[in-house]
Amino acid sequence: MSAASPSAARRPRVLVANDDGIFSPGIKALGLAMSEWADVVVVAPDVEQSAVGHGITIRRPLRFKHTAAAGFGDIPAYRVDGTPADCVVLGVHLLGPPDLVVSGINIGPNLGDDLTHSGTVAAAIEGLTLGLPSIAFSQMSNPAGEYEFGASAAYAAKLAREVVARGLPPRVLLNVNFPAQAARGVRVTRVGAHRWVDSLLTRQDPEGRDYHWVAGVSTAHDSDDESTDYGAIHAGYVSVSPVRLDLTAQDLLGEVEGYAPAL
Ligand code: MN
């Protein structure tokens, strides 16, 4: 590990997680970029855990295994047979609290309503609940379905360094999405309307019994509003959204007060 010399100031510690699994090229790019300026540990699911949301595993034990095969070189990398949130819990408790939690770079964007089912974002939320500054990173694919993470990872490292220096308010994370191609610039955005409606495919197994496959179709987005996350990346910009974990509809407190029955 490229540890600082004894006389130098302590290097920041960064925990890198994801939901695509420890062998994803996105987490490799992110971990290596962070290691340019921080002491990195990688803790990631052993298999893909996309769309598991903020699930945690409480009904069975978890394993935490050092994994040299993931290609991180001298960076300590561990795989967990659990969810992205489990990875952050185990990483923080077993390796000590880092100065920052980062998650990604996810294969595919996490925008609008995606934030509620995203395992990538959940890892960052778990960082928040443990009191740590946290950032989630995701990227769109190009029309050929390919990903080039180099420039995104370099930007992620620059932004992360800024966040370590400044901190983030309690219960606020940054959700960052990269466009597929070279970005035109950076937009600080609000979480927009990227909505999905579940669809269900029913087929039959070889025994003739029905099985069901949950899918979804994207039904709404605001692609022409560059003040939103969706609009920004579709216009070719990096989208950086500050996201607050407090989901209260502040504007409706009075209205609900008016009709919630008394006991
Ligand atoms: Mn994923």
Short mmCIF file of C-alpha atoms and ligand atoms in Angstrom, two decimals:
data_model
loop_
_atom_site.label_atom_id
_atom_site.label_comp_id
_atom_site.label_asym_id
_atom_site.label_seq_id
_atom_site.Cartn_x
_atom_site.Cartn_y
_atom_site.Cartn_z
CA MET A 1 0.00 0.00 0.00
CA SER A 2 1.25 3.48 -0.83
CA ALA A 3 1.22 4.61 2.80
CA ALA A 4 2.36 8.09 3.71
CA SER A 5 5.83 8.48 5.17
CA PRO A 6 5.85 8.69 8.99
CA SER A 7 6.59 12.41 8.90
CA ALA A 8 3.75 13.29 6.53
CA ALA A 9 0.21 14.12 7.61
CA ARG A 10 -2.12 11.14 7.76
CA ARG A 11 -3.69 10.38 4.40
CA PRO A 12 -7.49 10.38 4.40
CA ARG A 13 -9.09 6.95 4.56
CA VAL A 14 -11.76 6.12 1.97
CA LEU A 15 -14.04 3.09 1.98
CA VAL A 16 -15.12 2.11 -1.55
CA ALA A 17 -18.26 -0.01 -2.01
CA ASN A 18 -20.71 -0.71 -4.82
CA ASP A 19 -23.68 -2.87 -5.79
CA ASP A 20 -22.34 -4.38 -9.04
CA GLY A 21 -19.92 -6.61 -7.17
CA ILE A 22 -16.19 -6.57 -6.46
CA PHE A 23 -15.27 -7.64 -10.01
CA SER A 24 -17.04 -4.69 -11.68
CA PRO A 25 -14.80 -2.42 -13.77
CA GLY A 26 -16.60 0.58 -12.21
CA ILE A 27 -15.41 -0.10 -8.67
CA LYS A 28 -11.92 -0.87 -9.91
CA ALA A 29 -11.69 2.50 -11.64
CA LEU A 30 -13.09 4.29 -8.58
CA GLY A 31 -10.84 2.53 -6.08
CA LEU A 32 -7.68 3.11 -8.09
CA ALA A 33 -8.50 6.80 -8.65
CA MET A 34 -9.15 7.37 -4.94
CA SER A 35 -5.85 5.68 -4.06
CA GLU A 36 -3.99 8.53 -5.78
CA TRP A 37 -4.66 10.71 -2.71
CA ALA A 38 -6.19 8.47 -0.02
CA ASP A 39 -5.66 5.19 1.77
CA VAL A 40 -8.37 3.06 0.21
CA VAL A 41 -10.13 -0.07 1.35
CA VAL A 42 -12.56 -1.81 -0.99
CA VAL A 43 -15.51 -3.71 0.49
CA ALA A 44 -18.03 -4.95 -2.07
CA PRO A 45 -20.57 -7.71 -2.66
CA ASP A 46 -19.21 -10.95 -4.06
CA VAL A 47 -21.95 -10.99 -6.72
CA GLU A 48 -24.09 -8.29 -8.27
CA GLN A 49 -26.64 -6.75 -5.91
CA SER A 50 -28.20 -4.08 -8.12
CA ALA A 51 -31.64 -2.81 -7.11
CA VAL A 52 -31.57 -4.39 -3.66
CA GLY A 53 -32.03 -0.97 -2.11
CA HIS A 54 -31.03 -0.45 1.50
CA GLY A 55 -31.55 -4.05 2.56
CA ILE A 56 -29.38 -5.40 5.36
CA THR A 57 -28.85 -9.04 6.21
CA ILE A 58 -30.00 -9.94 9.71
CA ARG A 59 -31.24 -13.55 9.40
CA ARG A 60 -27.97 -15.25 8.50
CA PRO A 61 -24.26 -14.72 9.15
CA LEU A 62 -22.01 -12.81 6.75
CA ARG A 63 -18.49 -13.61 5.55
CA PHE A 64 -15.81 -10.97 5.03
CA LYS A 65 -13.02 -12.30 2.82
CA HIS A 66 -9.85 -10.67 1.57
CA THR A 67 -9.79 -11.00 -2.22
CA ALA A 68 -6.57 -10.59 -4.12
CA ALA A 69 -8.14 -11.64 -7.42
CA ALA A 70 -10.18 -8.46 -7.90
CA GLY A 71 -7.22 -6.62 -9.41
CA PHE A 72 -6.74 -3.86 -6.84
CA GLY A 73 -3.01 -4.48 -6.41
CA ASP A 74 -1.85 -3.26 -3.02
CA ILE A 75 -5.27 -1.86 -2.08
CA PRO A 76 -6.95 -4.10 0.51
CA ALA A 77 -10.11 -5.54 -1.06
CA TYR A 78 -12.76 -7.61 0.69
CA ARG A 79 -15.86 -9.35 -0.62
CA VAL A 80 -19.01 -9.88 1.37
CA ASP A 81 -21.83 -12.34 0.68
CA GLY A 82 -24.40 -9.65 1.40
CA THR A 83 -25.88 -6.35 0.28
CA PRO A 84 -24.16 -3.05 -0.46
CA ALA A 85 -25.32 -1.73 2.93
CA ASP A 86 -23.90 -4.84 4.63
CA CYS A 87 -20.56 -4.08 2.98
CA VAL A 88 -20.45 -0.62 4.51
CA VAL A 89 -21.49 -1.88 7.95
CA LEU A 90 -18.82 -4.59 7.94
CA GLY A 91 -16.15 -2.38 6.40
CA VAL A 92 -16.63 0.37 8.97
CA HIS A 93 -16.78 -1.96 11.96
CA LEU A 94 -14.00 -4.34 10.98
CA LEU A 95 -11.55 -1.89 9.41
CA GLY A 96 -12.37 1.28 11.36
CA PRO A 97 -14.35 4.36 10.31
CA PRO A 98 -13.05 6.03 7.15
CA ASP A 99 -13.11 9.76 6.42
CA LEU A 100 -15.40 9.13 3.44
CA VAL A 101 -17.59 6.41 1.96
CA VAL A 102 -17.90 6.26 -1.83
CA SER A 103 -20.04 3.86 -3.84
CA GLY A 104 -19.83 2.97 -7.53
CA ILE A 105 -19.10 3.68 -10.20
CA ASN A 106 -22.40 2.01 -10.99
CA ILE A 107 -22.99 0.51 -14.41
CA GLY A 108 -26.07 2.54 -15.33
CA PRO A 109 -27.42 5.82 -13.97
CA ASN A 110 -29.24 6.32 -10.65
CA LEU A 111 -31.69 9.18 -11.12
CA GLY A 112 -35.00 10.36 -9.71
CA ASP A 113 -37.01 7.51 -8.23
CA ASP A 114 -34.09 5.11 -8.85
CA LEU A 115 -32.62 6.42 -5.61
CA THR A 116 -35.17 4.40 -3.62
CA HIS A 117 -34.15 1.02 -5.01
CA SER A 118 -30.52 1.67 -5.90
CA GLY A 119 -27.98 -0.47 -4.05
CA THR A 120 -25.30 2.03 -5.09
CA VAL A 121 -27.10 4.88 -3.33
CA ALA A 122 -27.97 2.62 -0.38
CA ALA A 123 -24.28 2.05 0.34
CA ALA A 124 -23.88 5.82 0.58
CA ILE A 125 -26.99 6.08 2.77
CA GLU A 126 -25.50 3.46 5.08
CA GLY A 127 -22.39 5.61 5.29
CA LEU A 128 -24.59 8.55 6.30
CA THR A 129 -26.37 6.59 8.99
CA LEU A 130 -22.95 5.73 10.43
CA GLY A 131 -22.17 9.46 10.51
CA LEU A 132 -19.73 9.49 7.59
CA PRO A 133 -19.66 11.80 4.54
CA SER A 134 -20.78 9.70 1.59
CA ILE A 135 -21.00 9.95 -2.20
CA ALA A 136 -22.68 7.68 -4.77
CA PHE A 137 -21.36 7.55 -8.36
CA SER A 138 -23.14 6.11 -11.42
CA GLN A 139 -22.66 6.30 -15.18
CA MET A 140 -24.76 5.94 -18.31
CA SER A 141 -23.64 3.55 -21.02
CA ASN A 142 -22.89 4.75 -24.54
CA PRO A 143 -25.19 3.65 -27.41
CA ALA A 144 -23.10 0.48 -27.84
CA GLY A 145 -23.66 -0.42 -24.19
CA GLU A 146 -20.05 0.27 -23.28
CA TYR A 147 -18.51 2.13 -20.36
CA GLU A 148 -15.35 4.21 -20.21
CA PHE A 149 -14.70 5.03 -16.55
CA GLY A 150 -11.33 6.82 -16.73
CA ALA A 151 -12.48 10.45 -16.87
CA SER A 152 -15.38 9.76 -14.49
CA ALA A 153 -13.11 8.18 -11.90
CA ALA A 154 -10.68 11.09 -12.14
CA TYR A 155 -13.53 13.56 -11.53
CA ALA A 156 -14.86 11.39 -8.68
CA ALA A 157 -11.48 11.56 -6.98
CA LYS A 158 -11.37 15.37 -7.29
CA LEU A 159 -14.89 15.79 -5.90
CA ALA A 160 -14.26 13.30 -3.10
CA ARG A 161 -11.16 15.17 -2.06
CA GLU A 162 -13.19 18.37 -1.82
CA VAL A 163 -15.85 16.63 0.28
CA VAL A 164 -13.24 15.25 2.69
CA ALA A 165 -11.84 18.77 3.11
CA ARG A 166 -15.24 20.43 3.59
CA GLY A 167 -17.41 17.67 5.04
CA LEU A 168 -21.13 17.38 4.35
CA PRO A 169 -24.05 18.33 6.60
CA PRO A 170 -25.52 15.46 8.64
CA ARG A 171 -27.87 13.18 6.67
CA VAL A 172 -26.91 14.71 3.32
CA LEU A 173 -25.10 12.75 0.60
CA LEU A 174 -24.02 13.59 -2.92
CA ASN A 175 -25.49 11.55 -5.76
CA VAL A 176 -23.33 11.88 -8.86
CA ASN A 177 -24.18 10.65 -12.37
CA PHE A 178 -21.87 10.73 -15.37
CA PRO A 179 -23.00 10.89 -19.01
CA ALA A 180 -21.93 8.15 -21.38
CA GLN A 181 -19.56 10.24 -23.45
CA ALA A 182 -16.97 12.84 -22.47
CA ALA A 183 -18.80 15.35 -20.26
CA ARG A 184 -19.39 18.95 -21.37
CA GLY A 185 -19.19 20.24 -17.80
CA VAL A 186 -20.78 19.85 -14.40
CA ARG A 187 -24.33 20.73 -13.28
CA VAL A 188 -25.43 20.79 -9.65
CA THR A 189 -28.96 19.43 -9.93
CA ARG A 190 -32.12 18.48 -8.09
CA VAL A 191 -33.41 14.93 -8.15
CA GLY A 192 -35.83 14.88 -11.04
CA ALA A 193 -38.72 12.81 -12.27
CA HIS A 194 -37.26 9.56 -13.51
CA ARG A 195 -40.05 7.13 -12.77
CA TRP A 196 -40.57 3.44 -13.38
CA VAL A 197 -43.70 1.37 -13.49
CA ASP A 198 -43.24 -2.30 -12.62
CA SER A 199 -44.15 -4.82 -15.25
CA LEU A 200 -44.44 -8.56 -14.85
CA LEU A 201 -43.54 -11.32 -17.29
CA THR A 202 -45.10 -14.70 -16.54
CA ARG A 203 -43.57 -17.80 -18.17
CA GLN A 204 -43.36 -21.49 -17.48
CA ASP A 205 -40.49 -23.54 -16.10
CA PRO A 206 -39.56 -26.96 -17.61
CA GLU A 207 -42.08 -28.60 -15.25
CA GLY A 208 -44.89 -26.44 -16.65
CA ARG A 209 -45.22 -24.30 -13.55
CA ASP A 210 -45.57 -20.55 -13.79
CA TYR A 211 -42.76 -18.30 -12.73
CA HIS A 212 -42.74 -14.50 -12.69
CA TRP A 213 -40.12 -12.04 -13.71
CA VAL A 214 -40.35 -8.47 -12.35
CA ALA A 215 -39.22 -5.83 -14.81
CA GLY A 216 -40.00 -2.18 -15.28
CA VAL A 217 -40.48 0.48 -17.85
CA SER A 218 -39.31 4.05 -17.50
CA THR A 219 -42.46 6.14 -17.75
CA ALA A 220 -41.50 9.69 -16.94
CA HIS A 221 -38.47 11.88 -17.06
CA ASP A 222 -37.63 15.51 -17.52
CA SER A 223 -34.97 15.30 -20.16
CA ASP A 224 -35.30 18.93 -21.28
CA ASP A 225 -34.89 20.40 -17.80
CA GLU A 226 -31.15 20.68 -17.15
CA SER A 227 -31.82 21.64 -13.52
CA THR A 228 -32.62 17.96 -12.91
CA ASP A 229 -30.24 15.01 -12.67
CA TYR A 230 -31.86 13.30 -15.66
CA GLY A 231 -31.82 16.43 -17.78
CA ALA A 232 -28.20 17.21 -16.98
CA ILE A 233 -26.72 13.86 -17.95
CA HIS A 234 -28.88 13.65 -21.07
CA ALA A 235 -27.50 17.05 -22.08
CA GLY A 236 -23.98 15.64 -21.61
CA TYR A 237 -23.13 17.07 -18.19
CA VAL A 238 -21.97 15.46 -14.97
CA SER A 239 -24.87 15.71 -12.52
CA VAL A 240 -24.13 16.35 -8.83
CA SER A 241 -27.22 16.27 -6.57
CA PRO A 242 -27.16 16.97 -2.85
CA VAL A 243 -29.68 14.50 -1.39
CA ARG A 244 -31.19 14.72 2.07
CA LEU A 245 -32.30 11.58 3.85
CA ASP A 246 -35.20 13.48 5.47
CA LEU A 247 -38.09 12.61 3.14
CA THR A 248 -40.64 14.74 5.01
CA ALA A 249 -43.06 16.67 2.79
CA GLN A 250 -42.58 19.87 4.77
CA ASP A 251 -45.21 21.76 2.78
CA LEU A 252 -47.92 19.26 3.79
CA LEU A 253 -47.43 19.21 7.56
CA GLY A 254 -50.22 21.74 8.08
CA GLU A 255 -52.66 20.07 5.69
CA VAL A 256 -52.24 16.62 7.25
CA GLU A 257 -52.55 18.22 10.69
CA GLY A 258 -55.93 19.41 9.48
CA TYR A 259 -57.38 15.99 8.71
CA ALA A 260 -55.52 13.35 10.72
CA PRO A 261 -58.23 12.30 13.23
CA ALA A 262 -57.65 12.76 16.94
CA LEU A 263 -57.70 9.60 19.05
MN MN B 1 -25.64 -1.71 -10.04
#
